Amino acid sequence: PIQPGVEIIRGLLTSDETYATILALTEDLGKVPIPAEDKAGFGINRMFIPFVNEAARLVEEGIMSVEDADKTTLCLGHKMGPMSTMDFVGLDVIVAVCNVLEKEFGSAYRASPLLKRLVEAGQLGMKTGVGFYVYQEGKAVGVNPAVARYRIK
């Protein structure tokens, strides 16, 4: 409901009529249709995952703090930073998509060690109350202390 765009994936056997109906429905809902082919990651995740995964790497390497990594997207016109976005989507979802893309396209899509460790610890973002940030009543109240001190040396 937050995003104005809807990625529309046309399957191999999707008829022209069904595809046209979905495009019209998307526009009727006031959304912008974004067509993409039915390939691993479609279009948006192929671009999005490397971006947010690299943000996690910057944090784990000590190049930027969680807060500063989130601020970088202000320069790009994004409404939400990469760390907040991953917490909102769910870190388990991000890692699962990384795994699919890595299998299809190689190690460039491998989930960062920090992302994997957070998921293994059950810290999945907003849905568990802890991810890159700690959440209370659906709002970030601070950086996860475990993330703040985690660094690959």
N, CA and C atoms as an extended XYZ file, in Angstrom:
459
Properties=species:S:1:pos:R:3:atomname:S:1:resname:S:1:resid:I:1 pbc="F F F"
N         0.811       -1.223        0.000 N   PRO     1
C         0.000        0.000        0.000 CA  PRO     1
C         0.845        1.273        0.000 C   PRO     1
N         2.084        1.197        0.433 N   ILE     2
C         2.931        2.382        0.534 CA  ILE     2
C         3.519        2.760       -0.819 C   ILE     2
N         3.932        1.760       -1.578 N   GLN     3
C         4.621        2.014       -2.836 CA  GLN     3
C         3.638        2.345       -3.958 C   GLN     3
N         3.967        3.321       -4.796 N   PRO     4
C         3.079        3.668       -5.904 CA  PRO     4
C         3.165        2.691       -7.079 C   PRO     4
N         4.255        1.935       -7.167 N   GLY     5
C         4.456        1.040       -8.292 CA  GLY     5
C         4.108       -0.395       -7.956 C   GLY     5
N         3.715       -1.153       -8.983 N   VAL     6
C         3.435       -2.579       -8.839 CA  VAL     6
C         4.168       -3.298       -9.962 C   VAL     6
N         5.078       -4.177       -9.580 N   GLU     7
C         5.790       -4.949      -10.592 CA  GLU     7
C         4.838       -6.015      -11.138 C   GLU     7
N         4.650       -6.010      -12.432 N   ILE     8
C         3.744       -6.934      -13.102 CA  ILE     8
C         4.576       -7.974      -13.843 C   ILE     8
N         4.430       -9.223      -13.430 N   ILE     9
C         5.207      -10.306      -14.017 CA  ILE     9
C         4.287      -11.145      -14.897 C   ILE     9
N         4.638      -11.228      -16.132 N   ARG    10
C         3.859      -12.026      -17.077 CA  ARG    10
C         4.510      -13.400      -17.192 C   ARG    10
N         3.772      -14.418      -16.779 N   GLY    11
C         4.268      -15.783      -16.874 CA  GLY    11
C         4.333      -16.252      -18.311 C   GLY    11
N         4.995      -17.329      -18.536 N   LEU    12
C         5.187      -17.884      -19.872 CA  LEU    12
C         3.859      -18.121      -20.588 C   LEU    12
N         2.843      -18.547      -19.865 N   LEU    13
C         1.560      -18.889      -20.477 CA  LEU    13
C         0.457      -17.871      -20.193 C   LEU    13
N         0.805      -16.709      -19.672 N   THR    14
C        -0.203      -15.682      -19.396 CA  THR    14
C        -0.754      -15.135      -20.709 C   THR    14
N        -2.070      -15.153      -20.827 N   SER    15
C        -2.699      -14.676      -22.070 CA  SER    15
C        -2.616      -13.156      -22.160 C   SER    15
N        -2.760      -12.660      -23.385 N   ASP    16
C        -2.796      -11.210      -23.607 CA  ASP    16
C        -3.957      -10.586      -22.839 C   ASP    16
N        -5.092      -11.272      -22.812 N   GLU    17
C        -6.288      -10.762      -22.131 CA  GLU    17
C        -6.045      -10.633      -20.621 C   GLU    17
N        -5.474      -11.657      -20.017 N   THR    18
C        -5.183      -11.616      -18.573 CA  THR    18
C        -4.185      -10.510      -18.260 C   THR    18
N        -3.163      -10.410      -19.080 N   TYR    19
C        -2.138       -9.388      -18.872 CA  TYR    19
C        -2.748       -7.983      -18.969 C   TYR    19
N        -3.575       -7.750      -19.967 N   ALA    20
C        -4.234       -6.450      -20.133 CA  ALA    20
C        -5.150       -6.144      -18.950 C   ALA    20
N        -5.839       -7.168      -18.443 N   THR    21
C        -6.730       -6.990      -17.285 CA  THR    21
C        -5.939       -6.565      -16.054 C   THR    21
N        -4.815       -7.204      -15.829 N   ILE    22
C        -3.976       -6.873      -14.662 CA  ILE    22
C        -3.394       -5.474      -14.795 C   ILE    22
N        -2.952       -5.104      -15.979 N   LEU    23
C        -2.445       -3.741      -16.180 CA  LEU    23
C        -3.533       -2.714      -15.887 C   LEU    23
N        -4.742       -2.952      -16.377 N   ALA    24
C        -5.861       -2.031      -16.142 CA  ALA    24
C        -6.222       -1.975      -14.664 C   ALA    24
N        -6.246       -3.114      -13.990 N   LEU    25
C        -6.547       -3.149      -12.556 CA  LEU    25
C        -5.518       -2.344      -11.769 C   LEU    25
N        -4.268       -2.517      -12.114 N   THR    26
C        -3.197       -1.778      -11.440 CA  THR    26
C        -3.428       -0.272      -11.560 C   THR    26
N        -3.733        0.165      -12.763 N   GLU    27
C        -3.986        1.596      -12.982 CA  GLU    27
C        -5.263        2.054      -12.281 C   GLU    27
N        -6.315        1.206      -12.266 N   ASP    28
C        -7.557        1.530      -11.554 CA  ASP    28
C        -7.310        1.725      -10.061 C   ASP    28
N        -6.331        1.010       -9.532 N   LEU    29
C        -5.981        1.139       -8.115 CA  LEU    29
C        -5.105        2.360       -7.843 C   LEU    29
N        -4.804        3.103       -8.900 N   GLY    30
C        -3.979        4.291       -8.750 CA  GLY    30
C        -2.501        3.997       -8.649 C   GLY    30
N        -2.121        2.818       -9.080 N   LYS    31
C        -0.722        2.405       -9.024 CA  LYS    31
C        -0.088        2.499      -10.413 C   LYS    31
N         1.228        2.509      -10.438 N   VAL    32
C         1.980        2.551      -11.690 CA  VAL    32
C         2.434        1.130      -12.015 C   VAL    32
N         1.985        0.563      -13.140 N   PRO    33
C         2.455       -0.780      -13.494 CA  PRO    33
C         3.902       -0.748      -13.972 C   PRO    33
N         4.675       -1.731      -13.514 N   ILE    34
C         6.075       -1.860      -13.900 CA  ILE    34
C         6.265       -3.272      -14.445 C   ILE    34
N         6.136       -3.445      -15.757 N   PRO    35
C         6.272       -4.785      -16.339 CA  PRO    35
C         7.705       -5.313      -16.239 C   PRO    35
N         7.821       -6.601      -15.966 N   ALA    36
C         9.125       -7.276      -15.942 CA  ALA    36
C         8.913       -8.729      -16.352 C   ALA    36
N         9.955       -9.327      -16.847 N   GLU    37
C         9.882      -10.717      -17.280 CA  GLU    37
C         9.990      -11.672      -16.090 C   GLU    37
N         9.470      -12.863      -16.271 N   ASP    38
C         9.455      -13.894      -15.232 CA  ASP    38
C        10.806      -14.599      -15.179 C   ASP    38
N        11.771      -13.910      -14.594 N   LYS    39
C        13.119      -14.448      -14.408 CA  LYS    39
C        13.522      -14.195      -12.963 C   LYS    39
N        14.465      -14.925      -12.467 N   ALA    40
C        14.862      -14.829      -11.062 CA  ALA    40
C        15.035      -13.381      -10.619 C   ALA    40
N        14.323      -13.003       -9.585 N   GLY    41
C        14.421      -11.657       -9.031 CA  GLY    41
C        13.604      -10.628       -9.776 C   GLY    41
N        13.050      -11.016      -10.924 N   PHE    42
C        12.304      -10.091      -11.779 CA  PHE    42
C        13.179       -8.869      -12.050 C   PHE    42
N        12.647       -7.670      -11.990 N   GLY    43
C        13.451       -6.479      -12.250 CA  GLY    43
C        13.833       -5.769      -10.975 C   GLY    43
N        12.848       -5.513      -10.138 N   ILE    44
C        13.088       -4.698       -8.945 CA  ILE    44
C        14.091       -5.361       -8.014 C   ILE    44
N        13.898       -6.630       -7.682 N   ASN    45
C        14.824       -7.279       -6.753 CA  ASN    45
C        16.222       -7.431       -7.325 C   ASN    45
N        16.347       -7.561       -8.636 N   ARG    46
C        17.683       -7.631       -9.242 CA  ARG    46
C        18.457       -6.341       -8.977 C   ARG    46
N        17.764       -5.210       -8.920 N   MET    47
C        18.422       -3.929       -8.640 CA  MET    47
C        18.479       -3.635       -7.144 C   MET    47
N        17.415       -3.968       -6.443 N   PHE    48
C        17.259       -3.613       -5.033 CA  PHE    48
C        18.190       -4.407       -4.111 C   PHE    48
N        18.264       -5.713       -4.321 N   ILE    49
C        19.027       -6.573       -3.409 CA  ILE    49
C        20.510       -6.208       -3.358 C   ILE    49
N        21.192       -5.990       -4.487 N   PRO    50
C        22.598       -5.585       -4.361 CA  PRO    50
C        22.768       -4.276       -3.582 C   PRO    50
N        21.831       -3.369       -3.756 N   PHE    51
C        21.894       -2.078       -3.073 CA  PHE    51
C        21.802       -2.242       -1.555 C   PHE    51
N        20.771       -2.940       -1.080 N   VAL    52
C        20.601       -3.075        0.375 CA  VAL    52
C        21.642       -4.017        0.967 C   VAL    52
N        22.022       -5.036        0.226 N   ASN    53
C        23.036       -5.966        0.709 CA  ASN    53
C        24.382       -5.252        0.874 C   ASN    53
N        24.692       -4.372       -0.060 N   GLU    54
C        25.942       -3.597        0.057 CA  GLU    54
C        25.883       -2.649        1.250 C   GLU    54
N        24.714       -2.104        1.535 N   ALA    55
C        24.556       -1.250        2.718 CA  ALA    55
C        24.868       -2.048        3.982 C   ALA    55
N        24.400       -3.289        4.046 N   ALA    56
C        24.708       -4.145        5.198 CA  ALA    56
C        26.209       -4.397        5.291 C   ALA    56
N        26.848       -4.581        4.149 N   ARG    57
C        28.306       -4.789        4.151 CA  ARG    57
C        29.046       -3.552        4.649 C   ARG    57
N        28.589       -2.373        4.258 N   LEU    58
C        29.221       -1.138        4.731 CA  LEU    58
C        29.142       -1.031        6.250 C   LEU    58
N        28.014       -1.433        6.812 N   VAL    59
C        27.854       -1.401        8.263 CA  VAL    59
C        28.762       -2.438        8.919 C   VAL    59
N        28.757       -3.668        8.398 N   GLU    60
C        29.559       -4.712        9.034 CA  GLU    60
C        31.062       -4.462        8.895 C   GLU    60
N        31.468       -3.712        7.871 N   GLU    61
C        32.886       -3.379        7.702 CA  GLU    61
C        33.283       -2.138        8.490 C   GLU    61
N        32.322       -1.496        9.145 N   GLY    62
C        32.617       -0.319        9.945 CA  GLY    62
C        32.807        0.942        9.116 C   GLY    62
N        32.401        0.923        7.868 N   ILE    63
C        32.536        2.096        7.005 CA  ILE    63
C        31.494        3.146        7.350 C   ILE    63
N        30.305        2.690        7.726 N   MET    64
C        29.209        3.585        8.099 CA  MET    64
C        28.427        2.965        9.252 C   MET    64
N        27.795        3.827       10.019 N   SER    65
C        26.870        3.346       11.040 CA  SER    65
C        25.543        3.016       10.374 C   SER    65
N        24.679        2.336       11.082 N   VAL    66
C        23.341        2.031       10.576 CA  VAL    66
C        22.619        3.326       10.202 C   VAL    66
N        22.673        4.306       11.105 N   GLU    67
C        21.973        5.574       10.855 CA  GLU    67
C        22.529        6.295        9.635 C   GLU    67
N        23.849        6.307        9.503 N   ASP    68
C        24.446        7.007        8.364 CA  ASP    68
C        24.166        6.286        7.044 C   ASP    68
N        24.150        4.955        7.071 N   ALA    69
C        23.796        4.210        5.861 CA  ALA    69
C        22.369        4.552        5.437 C   ALA    69
N        21.478        4.703        6.398 N   ASP    70
C        20.104        5.090        6.082 CA  ASP    70
C        20.022        6.504        5.514 C   ASP    70
N        20.876        7.388        5.983 N   LYS    71
C        20.858        8.779        5.504 CA  LYS    71
C        21.317        8.908        4.049 C   LYS    71
N        22.125        7.974        3.575 N   THR    72
C        22.679        8.115        2.222 CA  THR    72
C        21.599        8.186        1.158 C   THR    72
N        20.491        7.554        1.394 N   THR    73
C        19.447        7.536        0.364 CA  THR    73
C        18.696        8.849        0.268 C   THR    73
N        18.903        9.747        1.213 N   LEU    74
C        18.313       11.084        1.081 CA  LEU    74
C        18.843       11.756       -0.184 C   LEU    74
N        20.101       11.474       -0.505 N   CYS    75
C        20.710       12.029       -1.720 CA  CYS    75
C        20.107       11.426       -2.986 C   CYS    75
N        19.501       10.256       -2.854 N   LEU    76
C        18.926        9.566       -4.003 CA  LEU    76
C        17.425        9.811       -4.143 C   LEU    76
N        16.855       10.530       -3.197 N   GLY    77
C        15.431       10.824       -3.260 CA  GLY    77
C        14.546        9.716       -2.722 C   GLY    77
N        15.119        8.730       -2.054 N   HIS    78
C        14.322        7.647       -1.470 CA  HIS    78
C        13.670        8.120       -0.182 C   HIS    78
N        12.516        7.593        0.118 N   LYS    79
C        11.799        7.968        1.334 CA  LYS    79
C        12.277        7.193        2.555 C   LYS    79
N        12.927        6.055        2.320 N   MET    80
C        13.361        5.200        3.416 CA  MET    80
C        14.759        4.683        3.097 C   MET    80
N        15.622        4.661        4.090 N   GLY    81
C        16.983        4.175        3.895 CA  GLY    81
C        17.043        2.667        3.750 C   GLY    81
N        18.195        2.145        3.323 N   PRO    82
C        18.311        0.705        3.078 CA  PRO    82
C        18.152       -0.151        4.335 C   PRO    82
N        18.637        0.318        5.463 N   MET    83
C        18.544       -0.477        6.683 CA  MET    83
C        17.088       -0.536        7.161 C   MET    83
N        16.423        0.612        7.164 N   SER    84
C        15.006        0.662        7.543 CA  SER    84
C        14.157       -0.158        6.579 C   SER    84
N        14.487       -0.076        5.294 N   THR    85
C        13.734       -0.831        4.289 CA  THR    85
C        13.875       -2.323        4.530 C   THR    85
N        15.102       -2.779        4.796 N   MET    86
C        15.293       -4.218        5.056 CA  MET    86
C        14.516       -4.652        6.290 C   MET    86
N        14.542       -3.838        7.342 N   ASP    87
C        13.773       -4.164        8.546 CA  ASP    87
C        12.278       -4.220        8.240 C   ASP    87
N        11.806       -3.325        7.410 N   PHE    88
C        10.391       -3.268        7.049 CA  PHE    88
C         9.994       -4.503        6.230 C   PHE    88
N        10.816       -4.870        5.255 N   VAL    89
C        10.546       -6.027        4.393 CA  VAL    89
C        10.668       -7.324        5.184 C   VAL    89
N        11.659       -7.401        6.044 N   GLY    90
C        11.977       -8.611        6.807 CA  GLY    90
C        13.326       -9.136        6.369 C   GLY    90
N        14.249       -9.249        7.313 N   LEU    91
C        15.603       -9.685        6.967 CA  LEU    91
C        15.613      -11.110        6.441 C   LEU    91
N        14.679      -11.940        6.910 N   ASP    92
C        14.571      -13.299        6.388 CA  ASP    92
C        14.167      -13.296        4.920 C   ASP    92
N        13.305      -12.367        4.542 N   VAL    93
C        12.892      -12.249        3.144 CA  VAL    93
C        14.075      -11.793        2.294 C   VAL    93
N        14.831      -10.815        2.799 N   ILE    94
C        16.002      -10.316        2.062 CA  ILE    94
C        16.999      -11.452        1.833 C   ILE    94
N        17.289      -12.225        2.873 N   VAL    95
C        18.245      -13.334        2.736 CA  VAL    95
C        17.705      -14.395        1.775 C   VAL    95
N        16.423      -14.689        1.834 N   ALA    96
C        15.838      -15.678        0.922 CA  ALA    96
C        15.972      -15.224       -0.530 C   ALA    96
N        15.732      -13.946       -0.791 N   VAL    97
C        15.872      -13.429       -2.152 CA  VAL    97
C        17.348      -13.454       -2.570 C   VAL    97
N        18.239      -13.089       -1.652 N   CYS    98
C        19.677      -13.186       -1.949 CA  CYS    98
C        20.033      -14.609       -2.367 C   CYS    98
N        19.516      -15.594       -1.655 N   ASN    99
C        19.833      -16.993       -1.951 CA  ASN    99
C        19.362      -17.401       -3.346 C   ASN    99
N        18.163      -16.980       -3.720 N   VAL   100
C        17.642      -17.284       -5.057 CA  VAL   100
C        18.521      -16.635       -6.123 C   VAL   100
N        18.840      -15.364       -5.916 N   LEU   101
C        19.646      -14.641       -6.903 CA  LEU   101
C        21.070      -15.180       -6.971 C   LEU   101
N        21.641      -15.552       -5.824 N   GLU   102
C        22.989      -16.122       -5.827 CA  GLU   102
C        23.014      -17.439       -6.605 C   GLU   102
N        22.007      -18.263       -6.394 N   LYS   103
C        21.937      -19.536       -7.116 CA  LYS   103
C        21.851      -19.310       -8.626 C   LYS   103
N        21.098      -18.309       -9.030 N   GLU   104
C        20.882      -18.050      -10.455 CA  GLU   104
C        22.035      -17.270      -11.098 C   GLU   104
N        22.601      -16.285      -10.347 N   PHE   105
C        23.538      -15.348      -10.963 CA  PHE   105
C        24.934      -15.322      -10.343 C   PHE   105
N        25.156      -16.031       -9.245 N   GLY   106
C        26.496      -16.109       -8.691 CA  GLY   106
C        26.696      -15.341       -7.394 C   GLY   106
N        27.929      -15.353       -6.948 N   SER   107
C        28.286      -14.871       -5.613 CA  SER   107
C        28.097      -13.370       -5.400 C   SER   107
N        27.939      -12.600       -6.447 N   ALA   108
C        27.707      -11.160       -6.274 CA  ALA   108
C        26.435      -10.896       -5.470 C   ALA   108
N        25.533      -11.856       -5.443 N   TYR   109
C        24.266      -11.700       -4.723 CA  TYR   109
C        24.265      -12.387       -3.360 C   TYR   109
N        25.408      -12.940       -2.926 N   ARG   110
C        25.470      -13.638       -1.637 CA  ARG   110
C        25.125      -12.672       -0.496 C   ARG   110
N        24.241      -13.116        0.382 N   ALA   111
C        23.843      -12.291        1.532 CA  ALA   111
C        25.052      -11.999        2.408 C   ALA   111
N        25.106      -10.791        2.923 N   SER   112
C        26.221      -10.409        3.790 CA  SER   112
C        26.197      -11.259        5.060 C   SER   112
N        27.365      -11.493        5.646 N   PRO   113
C        27.421      -12.269        6.892 CA  PRO   113
C        26.546      -11.667        7.994 C   PRO   113
N        26.498      -10.354        8.093 N   LEU   114
C        25.671       -9.723        9.122 CA  LEU   114
C        24.203      -10.043        8.916 C   LEU   114
N        23.726       -9.970        7.695 N   LEU   115
C        22.326      -10.322        7.417 CA  LEU   115
C        22.046      -11.766        7.816 C   LEU   115
N        22.935      -12.663        7.448 N   LYS   116
C        22.746      -14.078        7.783 CA  LYS   116
C        22.711      -14.286        9.295 C   LYS   116
N        23.599      -13.626       10.009 N   ARG   117
C        23.651      -13.800       11.460 CA  ARG   117
C        22.397      -13.250       12.146 C   ARG   117
N        21.906      -12.116       11.671 N   LEU   118
C        20.676      -11.568       12.239 CA  LEU   118
C        19.508      -12.530       12.038 C   LEU   118
N        19.409      -13.104       10.858 N   VAL   119
C        18.328      -14.056       10.583 CA  VAL   119
C        18.485      -15.302       11.458 C   VAL   119
N        19.708      -15.814       11.557 N   GLU   120
C        19.955      -16.989       12.406 CA  GLU   120
C        19.586      -16.720       13.855 C   GLU   120
N        19.749      -15.474       14.299 N   ALA   121
C        19.424      -15.093       15.676 CA  ALA   121
C        17.938      -14.775       15.855 C   ALA   121
N        17.162      -14.854       14.775 N   GLY   122
C        15.735      -14.561       14.866 CA  GLY   122
C        15.416      -13.076       14.906 C   GLY   122
N        16.398      -12.254       14.568 N   GLN   123
C        16.197      -10.807       14.553 CA  GLN   123
C        15.893      -10.414       13.103 C   GLN   123
N        14.600      -10.385       12.785 N   LEU   124
C        14.147      -10.271       11.406 CA  LEU   124
C        13.663       -8.885       11.028 C   LEU   124
N        13.761       -7.931       11.933 N   GLY   125
C        13.283       -6.585       11.638 CA  GLY   125
C        12.031       -6.252       12.421 C   GLY   125
N        11.185       -5.444       11.832 N   MET   126
C         9.986       -4.965       12.526 CA  MET   126
C         9.096       -6.096       13.035 C   MET   126
N         8.984       -7.179       12.270 N   LYS   127
C         8.061       -8.243       12.666 CA  LYS   127
C         8.482       -8.969       13.935 C   LYS   127
N         9.765       -8.887       14.306 N   THR   128
C        10.214       -9.486       15.560 CA  THR   128
C        10.601       -8.427       16.586 C   THR   128
N        10.572       -7.174       16.188 N   GLY   129
C        10.915       -6.084       17.094 CA  GLY   129
C        12.391       -5.727       17.118 C   GLY   129
N        13.199       -6.515       16.418 N   VAL   130
C        14.642       -6.259       16.372 CA  VAL   130
C        15.178       -6.670       15.009 C   VAL   130
N        15.959       -5.786       14.423 N   GLY   131
C        16.665       -6.057       13.174 CA  GLY   131
C        17.894       -5.176       13.204 C   GLY   131
N        18.031       -4.286       12.240 N   PHE   132
C        19.095       -3.287       12.320 CA  PHE   132
C        18.770       -2.277       13.411 C   PHE   132
N        17.487       -2.084       13.630 N   TYR   133
C        16.997       -1.214       14.691 CA  TYR   133
C        16.202       -2.044       15.686 C   TYR   133
N        15.970       -1.460       16.852 N   VAL   134
C        15.065       -2.025       17.856 CA  VAL   134
C        13.756       -1.257       17.727 C   VAL   134
N        12.644       -1.984       17.746 N   TYR   135
C        11.328       -1.376       17.541 CA  TYR   135
C        10.448       -1.541       18.769 C   TYR   135
N         9.688       -0.500       19.057 N   GLN   136
C         8.647       -0.539       20.074 CA  GLN   136
C         7.403        0.075       19.464 C   GLN   136
N         6.319       -0.677       19.520 N   GLU   137
C         5.050       -0.227       18.949 CA  GLU   137
C         5.208        0.204       17.487 C   GLU   137
N         6.011       -0.552       16.748 N   GLY   138
C         6.184       -0.320       15.323 CA  GLY   138
C         7.094        0.834       14.952 C   GLY   138
N         7.768        1.427       15.921 N   LYS   139
C         8.670        2.542       15.631 CA  LYS   139
C        10.074        2.227       16.112 C   LYS   139
N        11.052        2.621       15.309 N   ALA   140
C        12.447        2.418       15.694 CA  ALA   140
C        12.772        3.321       16.879 C   ALA   140
N        13.366        2.721       17.904 N   VAL   141
C        13.743        3.490       19.094 CA  VAL   141
C        15.257        3.538       19.285 C   VAL   141
N        15.989        2.885       18.400 N   GLY   142
C        17.444        2.909       18.478 CA  GLY   142
C        18.028        1.795       17.638 C   GLY   142
N        19.330        1.867       17.481 N   VAL   143
C        20.048        0.843       16.717 CA  VAL   143
C        20.195       -0.399       17.584 C   VAL   143
N        20.049       -1.548       16.961 N   ASN   144
C        20.270       -2.824       17.634 CA  ASN   144
C        21.710       -2.823       18.159 C   ASN   144
N        21.913       -2.953       19.488 N   PRO   145
C        23.275       -2.914       20.032 CA  PRO   145
C        24.189       -3.997       19.453 C   PRO   145
N        23.632       -5.145       19.123 N   ALA   146
C        24.451       -6.217       18.535 CA  ALA   146
C        24.970       -5.801       17.169 C   ALA   146
N        24.164       -5.070       16.392 N   VAL   147
C        24.599       -4.597       15.078 CA  VAL   147
C        25.616       -3.485       15.246 C   VAL   147
N        25.392       -2.607       16.190 N   ALA   148
C        26.279       -1.471       16.404 CA  ALA   148
C        27.707       -1.928       16.723 C   ALA   148
N        27.852       -3.055       17.383 N   ARG   149
C        29.194       -3.508       17.744 CA  ARG   149
C        29.762       -4.553       16.783 C   ARG   149
N        28.943       -5.073       15.876 N   TYR   150
C        29.382       -6.115       14.946 CA  TYR   150
C        30.259       -5.514       13.850 C   TYR   150
N        31.438       -6.019       13.712 N   ARG   151
C        32.331       -5.575       12.648 CA  ARG   151
C        33.162       -6.752       12.160 C   ARG   151
N        33.322       -6.852       10.842 N   ILE   152
C        34.249       -7.812       10.273 CA  ILE   152
C        35.613       -7.136       10.266 C   ILE   152
N        36.592       -7.814       10.769 N   LYS   153
C        37.923       -7.235       10.815 CA  LYS   153
C        38.800       -7.857        9.761 C   LYS   153
